[in-house]
PDB file of C-alpha atoms in Angstrom:
ATOM      1  CA  MET A  33       0.000   0.000   0.000  1.00  0.00           C
ATOM      2  CA  THR A  34       1.388   3.414  -1.008  1.00  0.00           C
ATOM      3  CA  PRO A  35       1.672   5.826   1.943  1.00  0.00           C
ATOM      4  CA  PRO A  36      -0.355   9.035   1.681  1.00  0.00           C
ATOM      5  CA  VAL A  37       1.470  12.048   0.304  1.00  0.00           C
ATOM      6  CA  LEU A  38       2.960  14.280   2.984  1.00  0.00           C
ATOM      7  CA  PRO A  39       1.510  17.822   2.758  1.00  0.00           C
ATOM      8  CA  GLN A  40       4.029  20.103   1.053  1.00  0.00           C
ATOM      9  CA  ASP A  41       4.163  22.635   3.880  1.00  0.00           C
ATOM     10  CA  THR A  42       4.849  19.903   6.454  1.00  0.00           C
ATOM     11  CA  ARG A  43       7.507  18.349   4.229  1.00  0.00           C
ATOM     12  CA  THR A  44       9.154  21.734   3.717  1.00  0.00           C
ATOM     13  CA  ARG A  45       9.167  22.459   7.447  1.00  0.00           C
ATOM     14  CA  LEU A  46      10.709  19.072   8.218  1.00  0.00           C
ATOM     15  CA  LEU A  47      13.406  19.479   5.570  1.00  0.00           C
ATOM     16  CA  GLU A  48      14.301  23.012   6.637  1.00  0.00           C
ATOM     17  CA  SER A  49      14.362  21.995  10.286  1.00  0.00           C
ATOM     18  CA  ALA A  50      16.588  19.048   9.407  1.00  0.00           C
ATOM     19  CA  ILE A  51      18.993  21.292   7.469  1.00  0.00           C
ATOM     20  CA  LEU A  52      19.366  23.592  10.470  1.00  0.00           C
ATOM     21  CA  HIS A  53      19.847  20.754  12.973  1.00  0.00           C
ATOM     22  CA  PHE A  54      22.178  18.627  10.822  1.00  0.00           C
ATOM     23  CA  ALA A  55      24.312  21.702  10.108  1.00  0.00           C
ATOM     24  CA  ALA A  56      24.510  22.620  13.792  1.00  0.00           C
ATOM     25  CA  LYS A  57      25.027  19.163  15.318  1.00  0.00           C
ATOM     26  CA  GLY A  58      25.961  16.787  12.512  1.00  0.00           C
ATOM     27  CA  PHE A  59      24.180  13.574  11.591  1.00  0.00           C
ATOM     28  CA  ASP A  60      25.073  11.605  14.714  1.00  0.00           C
ATOM     29  CA  GLY A  61      24.310  14.464  17.094  1.00  0.00           C
ATOM     30  CA  THR A  62      20.845  15.151  15.711  1.00  0.00           C
ATOM     31  CA  GLY A  63      17.686  13.334  16.764  1.00  0.00           C
ATOM     32  CA  ILE A  64      14.485  12.855  14.803  1.00  0.00           C
ATOM     33  CA  ARG A  65      12.358  14.151  17.664  1.00  0.00           C
ATOM     34  CA  GLU A  66      14.108  17.525  17.850  1.00  0.00           C
ATOM     35  CA  ILE A  67      13.807  17.941  14.080  1.00  0.00           C
ATOM     36  CA  ALA A  68      10.094  17.162  14.221  1.00  0.00           C
ATOM     37  CA  LYS A  69       9.552  19.400  17.249  1.00  0.00           C
ATOM     38  CA  SER A  70      11.169  22.383  15.529  1.00  0.00           C
ATOM     39  CA  ALA A  71       9.026  21.712  12.465  1.00  0.00           C
ATOM     40  CA  ASN A  72       5.876  21.441  14.589  1.00  0.00           C
ATOM     41  CA  ALA A  73       5.323  17.940  13.218  1.00  0.00           C
ATOM     42  CA  ASN A  74       4.889  14.419  14.554  1.00  0.00           C
ATOM     43  CA  SER A  75       8.191  12.528  14.703  1.00  0.00           C
ATOM     44  CA  ALA A  76       6.427   9.434  13.365  1.00  0.00           C
ATOM     45  CA  LEU A  77       6.148  11.217  10.014  1.00  0.00           C
ATOM     46  CA  VAL A  78       9.914  11.011   9.565  1.00  0.00           C
ATOM     47  CA  ALA A  79       9.941   7.236   9.848  1.00  0.00           C
ATOM     48  CA  TYR A  80       6.792   6.884   7.755  1.00  0.00           C
ATOM     49  CA  HIS A  81       7.637   9.202   4.860  1.00  0.00           C
ATOM     50  CA  PHE A  82      11.450   9.284   4.900  1.00  0.00           C
ATOM     51  CA  CYS A  83      12.243   5.783   6.201  1.00  0.00           C
ATOM     52  CA  GLY A  84      14.087   7.140   9.217  1.00  0.00           C
ATOM     53  CA  LYS A  85      16.924   9.567   9.832  1.00  0.00           C
ATOM     54  CA  GLU A  86      19.182   8.328   7.027  1.00  0.00           C
ATOM     55  CA  GLY A  87      16.384   8.657   4.509  1.00  0.00           C
ATOM     56  CA  LEU A  88      15.617  12.149   5.776  1.00  0.00           C
ATOM     57  CA  TYR A  89      19.286  13.098   5.486  1.00  0.00           C
ATOM     58  CA  GLN A  90      19.412  12.005   1.849  1.00  0.00           C
ATOM     59  CA  GLU A  91      16.265  14.002   1.110  1.00  0.00           C
ATOM     60  CA  VAL A  92      17.877  16.987   2.814  1.00  0.00           C
ATOM     61  CA  LEU A  93      20.854  16.778   0.448  1.00  0.00           C
ATOM     62  CA  LYS A  94      18.523  16.548  -2.543  1.00  0.00           C
ATOM     63  CA  ALA A  95      16.580  19.547  -1.250  1.00  0.00           C
ATOM     64  CA  ILE A  96      19.779  21.563  -0.881  1.00  0.00           C
ATOM     65  CA  PHE A  97      20.815  20.844  -4.456  1.00  0.00           C
ATOM     66  CA  ALA A  98      17.295  21.685  -5.628  1.00  0.00           C
ATOM     67  CA  ARG A  99      17.237  25.070  -3.855  1.00  0.00           C
ATOM     68  CA  LYS A 100      18.804  26.673  -6.899  1.00  0.00           C
ATOM     69  CA  PRO A 101      19.697  25.430 -10.388  1.00  0.00           C
ATOM     70  CA  CYS A 102      23.279  24.452 -11.162  1.00  0.00           C
ATOM     71  CA  ALA A 103      24.495  27.387 -13.255  1.00  0.00           C
ATOM     72  CA  VAL A 104      27.657  25.508 -14.254  1.00  0.00           C
ATOM     73  CA  ALA A 105      25.595  22.743 -15.860  1.00  0.00           C
ATOM     74  CA  GLU A 106      24.037  25.362 -18.158  1.00  0.00           C
ATOM     75  CA  LEU A 107      27.361  26.609 -19.535  1.00  0.00           C
ATOM     76  CA  ALA A 108      28.251  25.974 -23.168  1.00  0.00           C
ATOM     77  CA  GLU A 109      30.286  22.870 -23.979  1.00  0.00           C
ATOM     78  CA  ILE A 110      33.951  23.414 -24.819  1.00  0.00           C
ATOM     79  CA  PRO A 111      35.175  22.078 -28.200  1.00  0.00           C
ATOM     80  CA  PRO A 112      38.064  19.579 -27.991  1.00  0.00           C
ATOM     81  CA  ALA A 113      41.648  20.845 -28.185  1.00  0.00           C
ATOM     82  CA  GLY A 114      42.742  21.366 -31.787  1.00  0.00           C
ATOM     83  CA  THR A 115      39.253  22.238 -32.963  1.00  0.00           C
ATOM     84  CA  PRO A 116      38.968  25.648 -34.688  1.00  0.00           C
ATOM     85  CA  GLY A 117      37.955  28.238 -32.117  1.00  0.00           C
ATOM     86  CA  ALA A 118      38.545  25.857 -29.203  1.00  0.00           C
ATOM     87  CA  ARG A 119      41.040  28.064 -27.389  1.00  0.00           C
ATOM     88  CA  LYS A 120      38.852  31.153 -27.601  1.00  0.00           C
ATOM     89  CA  ALA A 121      35.878  29.112 -26.386  1.00  0.00           C
ATOM     90  CA  ALA A 122      37.936  27.653 -23.520  1.00  0.00           C
ATOM     91  CA  LEU A 123      39.074  31.098 -22.375  1.00  0.00           C
ATOM     92  CA  ARG A 124      35.510  32.361 -22.311  1.00  0.00           C
ATOM     93  CA  GLY A 125      34.261  29.095 -20.805  1.00  0.00           C
ATOM     94  CA  PHE A 126      36.866  29.259 -18.034  1.00  0.00           C
ATOM     95  CA  GLN A 127      35.781  32.781 -17.105  1.00  0.00           C
ATOM     96  CA  ASP A 128      32.111  31.793 -17.228  1.00  0.00           C
ATOM     97  CA  TYR A 129      32.845  28.779 -15.026  1.00  0.00           C
ATOM     98  CA  ILE A 130      34.553  30.772 -12.274  1.00  0.00           C
ATOM     99  CA  ARG A 131      31.858  33.445 -12.399  1.00  0.00           C
ATOM    100  CA  ALA A 132      29.025  30.892 -12.174  1.00  0.00           C
ATOM    101  CA  PHE A 133      30.687  28.865  -9.412  1.00  0.00           C
ATOM    102  CA  PHE A 134      31.552  31.978  -7.426  1.00  0.00           C
ATOM    103  CA  GLN A 135      28.033  33.359  -7.681  1.00  0.00           C
ATOM    104  CA  GLU A 136      26.548  30.020  -6.615  1.00  0.00           C
ATOM    105  CA  LEU A 137      28.669  29.982  -3.470  1.00  0.00           C
ATOM    106  CA  MET A 138      27.976  33.630  -2.674  1.00  0.00           C
ATOM    107  CA  SER A 139      24.210  33.422  -3.102  1.00  0.00           C
ATOM    108  CA  SER A 140      23.648  32.701   0.622  1.00  0.00           C
ATOM    109  CA  THR A 141      25.974  34.776   2.774  1.00  0.00           C
ATOM    110  CA  GLY A 142      23.905  36.450   5.439  1.00  0.00           C
ATOM    111  CA  SER A 143      21.497  36.176   8.326  1.00  0.00           C
ATOM    112  CA  GLU A 144      18.558  36.896   6.006  1.00  0.00           C
ATOM    113  CA  ASP A 145      18.756  33.276   4.787  1.00  0.00           C
ATOM    114  CA  PRO A 146      19.610  31.063   7.798  1.00  0.00           C
ATOM    115  CA  VAL A 147      18.516  27.886   6.007  1.00  0.00           C
ATOM    116  CA  GLY A 148      20.725  28.727   3.030  1.00  0.00           C
ATOM    117  CA  GLU A 149      23.676  29.434   5.303  1.00  0.00           C
ATOM    118  CA  ALA A 150      23.077  26.166   7.181  1.00  0.00           C
ATOM    119  CA  ALA A 151      22.881  24.346   3.853  1.00  0.00           C
ATOM    120  CA  MET A 152      26.343  25.682   2.930  1.00  0.00           C
ATOM    121  CA  ILE A 153      27.760  24.497   6.267  1.00  0.00           C
ATOM    122  CA  LEU A 154      26.189  21.075   5.862  1.00  0.00           C
ATOM    123  CA  MET A 155      27.454  20.653   2.302  1.00  0.00           C
ATOM    124  CA  ALA A 156      30.965  21.764   3.271  1.00  0.00           C
ATOM    125  CA  ARG A 157      31.022  19.074   5.947  1.00  0.00           C
ATOM    126  CA  GLU A 158      29.654  16.481   3.530  1.00  0.00           C
ATOM    127  CA  MET A 159      32.305  17.332   0.925  1.00  0.00           C
ATOM    128  CA  GLN A 160      35.040  16.952   3.546  1.00  0.00           C
ATOM    129  CA  SER A 161      33.785  13.612   4.838  1.00  0.00           C
ATOM    130  CA  PRO A 162      31.068  12.098   2.625  1.00  0.00           C
ATOM    131  CA  ARG A 163      28.750   9.562   4.168  1.00  0.00           C
ATOM    132  CA  ALA A 164      28.776   6.299   2.203  1.00  0.00           C
ATOM    133  CA  ALA A 165      25.068   6.597   1.431  1.00  0.00           C
ATOM    134  CA  SER A 166      25.612  10.110   0.042  1.00  0.00           C
ATOM    135  CA  VAL A 167      28.423   9.309  -2.410  1.00  0.00           C
ATOM    136  CA  PRO A 168      26.268   8.484  -5.493  1.00  0.00           C
ATOM    137  CA  LEU A 169      24.265  11.695  -5.124  1.00  0.00           C
ATOM    138  CA  LEU A 170      27.357  13.827  -4.505  1.00  0.00           C
ATOM    139  CA  MET A 171      29.185  12.383  -7.519  1.00  0.00           C
ATOM    140  CA  GLU A 172      26.162  13.019  -9.712  1.00  0.00           C
ATOM    141  CA  GLN A 173      25.950  16.632  -8.573  1.00  0.00           C
ATOM    142  CA  ILE A 174      29.650  17.517  -8.882  1.00  0.00           C
ATOM    143  CA  LYS A 175      30.073  15.892 -12.304  1.00  0.00           C
ATOM    144  CA  PRO A 176      29.151  19.071 -14.275  1.00  0.00           C
ATOM    145  CA  TYR A 177      31.762  21.041 -12.334  1.00  0.00           C
ATOM    146  CA  VAL A 178      34.530  18.501 -12.899  1.00  0.00           C
ATOM    147  CA  THR A 179      33.671  18.000 -16.570  1.00  0.00           C
ATOM    148  CA  ASN A 180      33.390  21.682 -17.459  1.00  0.00           C
ATOM    149  CA  LEU A 181      36.553  22.816 -15.706  1.00  0.00           C
ATOM    150  CA  THR A 182      38.579  19.852 -16.969  1.00  0.00           C
ATOM    151  CA  ASN A 183      37.505  20.494 -20.566  1.00  0.00           C
ATOM    152  CA  CYS A 184      38.619  24.120 -20.298  1.00  0.00           C
ATOM    153  CA  LEU A 185      41.978  23.187 -18.772  1.00  0.00           C
ATOM    154  CA  GLN A 186      42.683  20.521 -21.397  1.00  0.00           C
ATOM    155  CA  VAL A 187      42.356  23.139 -24.139  1.00  0.00           C
ATOM    156  CA  LEU A 188      44.231  25.911 -22.327  1.00  0.00           C
ATOM    157  CA  ARG A 189      47.103  23.642 -21.223  1.00  0.00           C
ATOM    158  CA  PRO A 190      47.230  20.686 -23.636  1.00  0.00           C
ATOM    159  CA  ASP A 191      50.839  20.053 -22.573  1.00  0.00           C
ATOM    160  CA  LEU A 192      49.856  18.946 -19.068  1.00  0.00           C
ATOM    161  CA  ASP A 193      49.165  15.351 -18.103  1.00  0.00           C
ATOM    162  CA  GLU A 194      46.045  14.198 -16.265  1.00  0.00           C
ATOM    163  CA  GLU A 195      47.596  14.495 -12.797  1.00  0.00           C
ATOM    164  CA  ALA A 196      48.793  18.053 -13.401  1.00  0.00           C
ATOM    165  CA  LEU A 197      45.408  19.081 -14.787  1.00  0.00           C
ATOM    166  CA  PHE A 198      43.699  17.577 -11.752  1.00  0.00           C
ATOM    167  CA  SER A 199      45.977  19.512  -9.385  1.00  0.00           C
ATOM    168  CA  MET A 200      45.321  22.729 -11.297  1.00  0.00           C
ATOM    169  CA  GLY A 201      41.575  22.156 -11.073  1.00  0.00           C
ATOM    170  CA  VAL A 202      41.674  21.439  -7.343  1.00  0.00           C
ATOM    171  CA  SER A 203      43.718  24.597  -6.720  1.00  0.00           C
ATOM    172  CA  ILE A 204      41.283  26.753  -8.694  1.00  0.00           C
ATOM    173  CA  GLN A 205      38.281  25.309  -6.873  1.00  0.00           C
ATOM    174  CA  GLY A 206      40.049  25.572  -3.544  1.00  0.00           C
ATOM    175  CA  GLN A 207      40.762  29.287  -3.699  1.00  0.00           C
ATOM    176  CA  ILE A 208      37.106  30.092  -4.439  1.00  0.00           C
ATOM    177  CA  ILE A 209      35.778  27.775  -1.723  1.00  0.00           C
ATOM    178  CA  HIS A 210      38.295  29.192   0.756  1.00  0.00           C
ATOM    179  CA  PHE A 211      37.112  32.730   0.019  1.00  0.00           C
ATOM    180  CA  ARG A 212      33.499  31.716   0.664  1.00  0.00           C
ATOM    181  CA  ASN A 213      34.225  29.680   3.789  1.00  0.00           C
ATOM    182  CA  SER A 214      36.492  32.384   5.252  1.00  0.00           C
ATOM    183  CA  LEU A 215      34.227  35.306   4.396  1.00  0.00           C
ATOM    184  CA  GLY A 216      33.537  36.053   8.064  1.00  0.00           C
ATOM    185  CA  ILE A 217      37.201  36.542   8.979  1.00  0.00           C
ATOM    186  CA  ILE A 218      37.885  38.314   5.671  1.00  0.00           C
ATOM    187  CA  ARG A 219      35.209  40.855   6.542  1.00  0.00           C
ATOM    188  CA  LEU A 220      36.790  41.351   9.975  1.00  0.00           C
ATOM    189  CA  ILE A 221      40.200  41.923   8.392  1.00  0.00           C
ATOM    190  CA  ARG A 222      38.729  44.408   5.951  1.00  0.00           C
ATOM    191  CA  GLY A 223      36.696  46.073   8.696  1.00  0.00           C
ATOM    192  CA  ASN A 224      33.666  45.887   6.439  1.00  0.00           C
ATOM    193  CA  PRO A 225      30.728  43.581   7.304  1.00  0.00           C
ATOM    194  CA  ALA A 226      29.263  44.131   3.831  1.00  0.00           C
ATOM    195  CA  TYR A 227      32.395  43.088   1.906  1.00  0.00           C
ATOM    196  CA  PRO A 228      32.445  42.441  -0.996  1.00  0.00           C
ATOM    197  CA  GLU A 229      30.011  45.039  -2.311  1.00  0.00           C
ATOM    198  CA  ASP A 230      31.408  44.577  -5.814  1.00  0.00           C
ATOM    199  CA  ILE A 231      31.363  40.814  -6.342  1.00  0.00           C
ATOM    200  CA  GLU A 232      32.332  41.140 -10.009  1.00  0.00           C
ATOM    201  CA  ARG A 233      35.633  42.747  -9.032  1.00  0.00           C
ATOM    202  CA  VAL A 234      36.452  39.792  -6.783  1.00  0.00           C
ATOM    203  CA  VAL A 235      35.380  37.368  -9.510  1.00  0.00           C
ATOM    204  CA  GLN A 236      37.653  39.085 -12.031  1.00  0.00           C
ATOM    205  CA  HIS A 237      40.561  38.846  -9.600  1.00  0.00           C
ATOM    206  CA  HIS A 238      40.046  35.085  -9.298  1.00  0.00           C
ATOM    207  CA  ILE A 239      39.829  34.771 -13.079  1.00  0.00           C
ATOM    208  CA  ASP A 240      43.051  36.731 -13.689  1.00  0.00           C
ATOM    209  CA  PHE A 241      44.895  35.049 -10.823  1.00  0.00           C
ATOM    210  CA  SER A 242      43.903  31.570 -12.012  1.00  0.00           C
ATOM    211  CA  LEU A 243      44.692  32.126 -15.688  1.00  0.00           C
ATOM    212  CA  ARG A 244      48.098  33.581 -14.862  1.00  0.00           C
ATOM    213  CA  GLY A 245      48.764  30.736 -12.459  1.00  0.00           C
ATOM    214  CA  LEU A 246      47.974  28.365 -15.306  1.00  0.00           C
ATOM    215  CA  GLY A 247      50.529  30.192 -17.442  1.00  0.00           C
ATOM    216  CA  VAL A 248      47.980  31.164 -20.085  1.00  0.00           C
ATOM    217  CA  PRO A 249      49.717  33.833 -22.238  1.00  0.00           C
ATOM    218  CA  GLU A 250      46.495  35.696 -23.021  1.00  0.00           C
ATOM    219  CA  ALA A 251      46.074  36.501 -19.315  1.00  0.00           C
ATOM    220  CA  PHE A 252      49.265  38.545 -19.008  1.00  0.00           C
ATOM    221  CA  PRO A 253      49.420  42.265 -19.792  1.00  0.00           C
ATOM    222  CA  GLN A 254      51.035  42.882 -23.142  1.00  0.00           C
ATOM    223  CA  PRO A 255      54.331  44.811 -22.979  1.00  0.00           C
ATOM    224  CA  ARG A 256      54.090  48.395 -24.079  1.00  0.00           C
ATOM    225  CA  ILE A 257      56.205  49.191 -27.114  1.00  0.00           C
ATOM    226  CA  GLN A 258      58.203  52.348 -26.577  1.00  0.00           C
ATOM    227  CA  PRO A 259      58.454  54.608 -29.621  1.00  0.00           C
ATOM    228  CA  CYS A 260      61.886  55.076 -31.100  1.00  0.00           C
ATOM    229  CA  SER A 261      63.521  58.309 -30.040  1.00  0.00           C
TER     230      SER A 261
END
């Protein structure tokens, strides 16, 4: 017999409550009863509709990914290296990738969206130490990021082997994630709780820094030719 559909508002309350509690206390430190109590729902609903805490946790991850579309997945495909126009497309694609990824991470950065902020904390923890049951979902979700960035790097640096390209990709991702995760202390250092007001300027810095770190000639300022005296 198929269980009755859980009312959408109750489901939403349970999922949002679970995001907040899992982010604050972790999976092992969170109980079903406290999640249900915060959601003003019966704890039996969790077992009935989500098959227990593990099932609820997996639905929480799906809900987090569904909160906003993956902008990176919508980016144009990069032609293979050697294809006419591939390098120009890879340069633009690389910039679009960093901009899209940066904007995704920066979309929830304040107290006005506590669930969004908790979702970021929860996902950061999950990326650091994935639960076995979460691995298939995580791999499915990060595939567009890995594929897009790798395709760009293969065209921009065709001389590098797979290991070097992987290290480059991890470094590029890492600097953006570090900026997002350290935003609180960065704002303290800057003495500006609203930093960065101009996100595009920060994005452009990461683009220039990354391309120059990759050794892409197009990213370096061209030398000025002095007129003959």
